[in-house]
Coordinates of C-alpha atoms and ligand atoms in Angstrom, one line a residue:
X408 CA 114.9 105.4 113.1
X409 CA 111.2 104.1 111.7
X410 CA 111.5 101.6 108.9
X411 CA 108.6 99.9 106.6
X412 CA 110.4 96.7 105.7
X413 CA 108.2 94.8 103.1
X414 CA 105.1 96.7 103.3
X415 CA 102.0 95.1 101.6
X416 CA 98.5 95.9 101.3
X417 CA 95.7 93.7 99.9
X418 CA 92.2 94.9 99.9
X419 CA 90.1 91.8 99.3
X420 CA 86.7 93.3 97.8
X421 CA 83.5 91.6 98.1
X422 CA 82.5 89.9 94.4
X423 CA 85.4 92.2 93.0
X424 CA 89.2 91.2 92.1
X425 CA 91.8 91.8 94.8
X426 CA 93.1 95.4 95.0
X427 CA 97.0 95.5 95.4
X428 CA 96.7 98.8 97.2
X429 CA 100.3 98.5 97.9
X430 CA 103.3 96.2 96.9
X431 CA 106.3 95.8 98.9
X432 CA 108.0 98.8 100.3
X433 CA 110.7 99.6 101.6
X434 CA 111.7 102.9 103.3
X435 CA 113.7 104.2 106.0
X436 CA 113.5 107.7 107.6
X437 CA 115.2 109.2 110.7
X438 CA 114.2 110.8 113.5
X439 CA 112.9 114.4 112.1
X440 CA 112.2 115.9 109.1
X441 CA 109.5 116.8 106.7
X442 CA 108.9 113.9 104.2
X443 CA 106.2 113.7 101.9
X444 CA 104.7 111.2 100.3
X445 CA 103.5 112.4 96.7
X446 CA 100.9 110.3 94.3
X447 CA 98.1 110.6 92.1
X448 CA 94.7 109.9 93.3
X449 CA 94.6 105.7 94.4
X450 CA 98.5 105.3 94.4
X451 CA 98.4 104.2 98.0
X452 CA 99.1 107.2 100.0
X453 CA 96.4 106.8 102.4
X454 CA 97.1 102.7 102.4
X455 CA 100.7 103.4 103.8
X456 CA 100.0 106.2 105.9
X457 CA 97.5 104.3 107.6
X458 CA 99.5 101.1 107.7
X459 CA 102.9 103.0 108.9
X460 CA 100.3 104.8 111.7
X461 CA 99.1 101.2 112.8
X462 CA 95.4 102.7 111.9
X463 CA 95.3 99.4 109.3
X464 CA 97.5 96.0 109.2
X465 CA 99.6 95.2 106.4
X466 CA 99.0 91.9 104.7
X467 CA 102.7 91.6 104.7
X468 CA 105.8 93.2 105.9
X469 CA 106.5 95.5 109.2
X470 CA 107.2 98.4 110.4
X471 CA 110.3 98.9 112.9
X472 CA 110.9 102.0 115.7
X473 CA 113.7 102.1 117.1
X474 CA 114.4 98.7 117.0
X475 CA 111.2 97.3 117.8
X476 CA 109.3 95.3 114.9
X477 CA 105.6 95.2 114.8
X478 CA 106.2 91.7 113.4
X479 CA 105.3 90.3 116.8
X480 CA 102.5 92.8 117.6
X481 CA 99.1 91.6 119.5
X482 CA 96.2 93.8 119.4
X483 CA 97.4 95.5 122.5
X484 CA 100.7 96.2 121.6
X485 CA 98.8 98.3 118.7
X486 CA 96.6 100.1 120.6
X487 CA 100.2 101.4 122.1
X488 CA 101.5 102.1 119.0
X489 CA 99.2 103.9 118.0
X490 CA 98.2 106.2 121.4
X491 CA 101.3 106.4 122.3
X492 CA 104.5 106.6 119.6
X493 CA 102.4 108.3 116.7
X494 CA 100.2 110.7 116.0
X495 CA 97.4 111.3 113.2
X496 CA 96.2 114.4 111.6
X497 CA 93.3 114.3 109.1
X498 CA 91.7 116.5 105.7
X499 CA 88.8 116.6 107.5
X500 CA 90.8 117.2 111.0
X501 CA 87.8 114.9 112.8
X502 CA 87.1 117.0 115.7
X503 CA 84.3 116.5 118.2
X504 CA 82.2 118.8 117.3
X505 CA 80.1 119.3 121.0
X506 CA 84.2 119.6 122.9
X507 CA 85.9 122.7 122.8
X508 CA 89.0 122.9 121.5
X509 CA 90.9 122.2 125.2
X510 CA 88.7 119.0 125.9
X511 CA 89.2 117.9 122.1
X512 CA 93.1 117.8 123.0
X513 CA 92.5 116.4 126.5
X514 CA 90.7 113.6 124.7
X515 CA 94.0 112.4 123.2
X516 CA 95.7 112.3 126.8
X517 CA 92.3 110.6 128.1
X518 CA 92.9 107.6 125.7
X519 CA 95.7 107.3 126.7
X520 CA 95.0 106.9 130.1
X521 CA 96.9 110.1 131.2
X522 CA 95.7 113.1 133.6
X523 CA 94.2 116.1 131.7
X524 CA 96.8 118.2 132.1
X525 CA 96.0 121.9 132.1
X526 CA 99.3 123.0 131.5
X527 CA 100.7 120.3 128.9
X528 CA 97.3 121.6 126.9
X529 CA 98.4 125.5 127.3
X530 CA 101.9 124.5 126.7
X531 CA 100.6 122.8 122.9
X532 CA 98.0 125.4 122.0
X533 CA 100.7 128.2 122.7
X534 CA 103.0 126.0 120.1
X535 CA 100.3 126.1 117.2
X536 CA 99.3 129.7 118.4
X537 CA 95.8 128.9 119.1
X538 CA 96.1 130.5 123.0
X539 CA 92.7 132.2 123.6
X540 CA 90.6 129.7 121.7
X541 CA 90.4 127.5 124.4
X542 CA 86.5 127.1 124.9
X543 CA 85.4 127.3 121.8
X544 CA 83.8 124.9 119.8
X545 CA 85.3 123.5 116.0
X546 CA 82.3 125.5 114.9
X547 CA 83.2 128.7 115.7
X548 CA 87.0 128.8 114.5
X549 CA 88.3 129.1 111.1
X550 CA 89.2 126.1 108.8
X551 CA 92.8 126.7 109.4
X552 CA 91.9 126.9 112.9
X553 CA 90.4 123.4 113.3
X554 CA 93.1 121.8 111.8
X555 CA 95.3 123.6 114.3
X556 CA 93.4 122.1 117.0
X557 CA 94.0 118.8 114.9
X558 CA 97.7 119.4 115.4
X559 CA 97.5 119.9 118.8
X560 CA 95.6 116.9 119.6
X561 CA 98.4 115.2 117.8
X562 CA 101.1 116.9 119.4
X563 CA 99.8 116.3 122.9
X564 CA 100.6 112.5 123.0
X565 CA 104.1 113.6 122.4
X566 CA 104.5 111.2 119.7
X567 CA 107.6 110.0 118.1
X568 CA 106.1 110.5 114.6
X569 CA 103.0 112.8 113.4
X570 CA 101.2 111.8 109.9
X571 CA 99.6 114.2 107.9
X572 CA 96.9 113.1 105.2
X573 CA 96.2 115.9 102.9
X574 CA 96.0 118.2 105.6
X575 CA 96.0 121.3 103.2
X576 CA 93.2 119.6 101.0
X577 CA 89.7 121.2 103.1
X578 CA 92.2 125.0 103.2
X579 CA 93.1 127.3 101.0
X580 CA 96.2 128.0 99.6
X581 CA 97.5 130.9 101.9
X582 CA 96.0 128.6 105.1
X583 CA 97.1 125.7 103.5
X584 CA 101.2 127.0 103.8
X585 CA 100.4 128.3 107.0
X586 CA 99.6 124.8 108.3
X587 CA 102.4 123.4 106.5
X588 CA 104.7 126.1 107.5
X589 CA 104.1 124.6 111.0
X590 CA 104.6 121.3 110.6
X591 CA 107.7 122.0 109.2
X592 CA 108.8 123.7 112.6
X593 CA 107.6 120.8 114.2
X594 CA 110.1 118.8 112.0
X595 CA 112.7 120.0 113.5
X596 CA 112.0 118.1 116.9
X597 CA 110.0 115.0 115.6
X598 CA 109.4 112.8 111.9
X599 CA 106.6 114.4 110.4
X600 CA 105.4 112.2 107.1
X601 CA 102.6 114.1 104.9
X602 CA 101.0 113.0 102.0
X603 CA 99.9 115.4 99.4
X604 CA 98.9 115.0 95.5
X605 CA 100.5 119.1 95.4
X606 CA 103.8 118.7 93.8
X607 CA 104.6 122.8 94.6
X608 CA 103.4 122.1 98.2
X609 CA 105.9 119.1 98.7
X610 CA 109.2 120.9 96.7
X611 CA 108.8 124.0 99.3
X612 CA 108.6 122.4 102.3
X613 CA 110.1 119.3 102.0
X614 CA 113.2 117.3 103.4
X615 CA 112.1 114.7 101.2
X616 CA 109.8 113.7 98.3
X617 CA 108.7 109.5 98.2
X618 CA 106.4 109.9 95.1
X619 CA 104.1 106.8 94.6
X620 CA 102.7 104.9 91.8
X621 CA 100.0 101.9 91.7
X622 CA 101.1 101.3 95.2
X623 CA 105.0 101.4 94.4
X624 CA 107.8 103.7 95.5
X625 CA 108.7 105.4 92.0
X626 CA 110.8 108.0 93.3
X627 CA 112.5 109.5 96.6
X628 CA 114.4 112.2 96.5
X629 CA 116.1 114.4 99.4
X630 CA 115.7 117.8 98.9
X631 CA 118.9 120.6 99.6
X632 CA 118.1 122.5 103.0
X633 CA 115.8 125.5 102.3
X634 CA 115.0 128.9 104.0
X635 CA 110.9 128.7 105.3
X636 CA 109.3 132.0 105.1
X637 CA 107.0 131.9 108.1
X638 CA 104.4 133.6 107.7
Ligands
ADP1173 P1 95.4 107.5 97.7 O1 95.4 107.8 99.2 O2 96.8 107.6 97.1 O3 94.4 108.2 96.9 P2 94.5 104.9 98.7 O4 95.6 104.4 99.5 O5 93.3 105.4 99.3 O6 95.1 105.9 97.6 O7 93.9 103.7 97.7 C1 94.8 102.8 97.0 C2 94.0 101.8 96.3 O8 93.4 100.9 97.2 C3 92.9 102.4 95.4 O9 92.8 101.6 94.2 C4 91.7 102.2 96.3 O10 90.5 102.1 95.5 C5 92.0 101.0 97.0 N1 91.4 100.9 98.4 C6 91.6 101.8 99.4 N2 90.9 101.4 100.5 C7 90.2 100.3 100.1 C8 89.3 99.5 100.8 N3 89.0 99.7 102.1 N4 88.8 98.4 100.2 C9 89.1 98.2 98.9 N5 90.0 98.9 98.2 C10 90.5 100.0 98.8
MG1174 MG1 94.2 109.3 100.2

């Protein structure tokens, strides 16, 4: 079970008035499942992706998985929390662009301090079907390709939780549900948490919708079980 208990976010701007990116929430998910955070432009979805990721400190509140609070957290403990229970995957997938794909995924086992593993790397490129591509550079795939490579970076950590942040938003549509369409069957085995502003997006492939507002929870609603078409 991950839990934000109290979440708050302050943004103290430099000759500006305080931004309240986000005030006070409360959520609980469980273990897997497709959940996504849904708000207009500046509601906050990035704030609590970032702060549920450990990418960003709350001014107030905690997150808690599986029991452990981050109320007590040091710097190090963190850096763990972040390399090691969670994993991140961006609009702009933030790939190295002089690695190939296989040492932009070994990078991720590198920080955290772990052999790169040739087969662990095979064994994730084969689950986002990206077997072949190995050595080539994020130039030379496809959009829907990079963010593949994203996925697998993520994936390769074996995180308890992967976070999506408008990872449809560089794609187009048809890419864009094909990505999706994946993290969904990655749901299955771990929490997946995306944030989108696409309404459609979030009713077709979502366990649950948490919809935002000026840095509020407005609305969270579970959706009834639905047939995927993979594509
Ligand atoms: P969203 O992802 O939903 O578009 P964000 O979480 O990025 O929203 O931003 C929420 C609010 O916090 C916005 O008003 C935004 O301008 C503000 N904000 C975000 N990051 C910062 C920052 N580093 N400094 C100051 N204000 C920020
Ligand atoms: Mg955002």
């Amino acid at each position: 079970m991950f839990q934000a208990k109290g979440l708050s976010k302050t943004y103290h701007v430099k000759n500006g008035e305080d931004v309240h990116a986000l005030k006070n929430v409360d959520l609980t998910f469980g273990d897997t499942g497709m959940v996504f955070i849904l708000g207009k432009s500046g509601s906050g979805k990035s704030t609590l992706l970032h702060l549920l990721g450990g990418l960003d400190r709350p001014s107030a509140g905690e997150i808690v998985l599986d029991g452990v609070s981050s109320a007590g957290f040091k710097d190090g403990d963190w850096d763990k929390y972040r390399n090691q229970s969670v994993g991140f995957v961006f609009q702009e997938y933030n790939l190295l662009p002089e690695f190939s794909v296989r040492d932009n995924i070994g990078i991720a086992l590198e920080l955290q301090k772990k052999k790169t593993d040739a087969a662990v790397i095979d064994a994730v490129l084969q689950k986002v079907e990206l077997k072949g591509m190995e050595n080539r550079k994020p130039a030379e795939l496809s959009g829907g390709q990079r963010q593949r490579v994203a996925i697998a970076r993520a994936l390769v950590k074996d995180p308890k939780i992967v976070f999506a942040d408008e990872p449809t938003g560089a794609l187009d549509e048809e890419t864009g549900r094909s990505i999706l369409a994946l993290l969904k069957t990655l749901s299955q085995e771990k929490l997946v948490i995306v944030v989108t502003h696409d309404r459609d997006f979030a009713a077709a492939y979502g366990d649950r919708i948490i919809e935002l507002s000026d840095g509020a929870v407005v609305g969270d609603e579970v959706l009834p079980p639905q047939e995927v078409v993979q594509e």
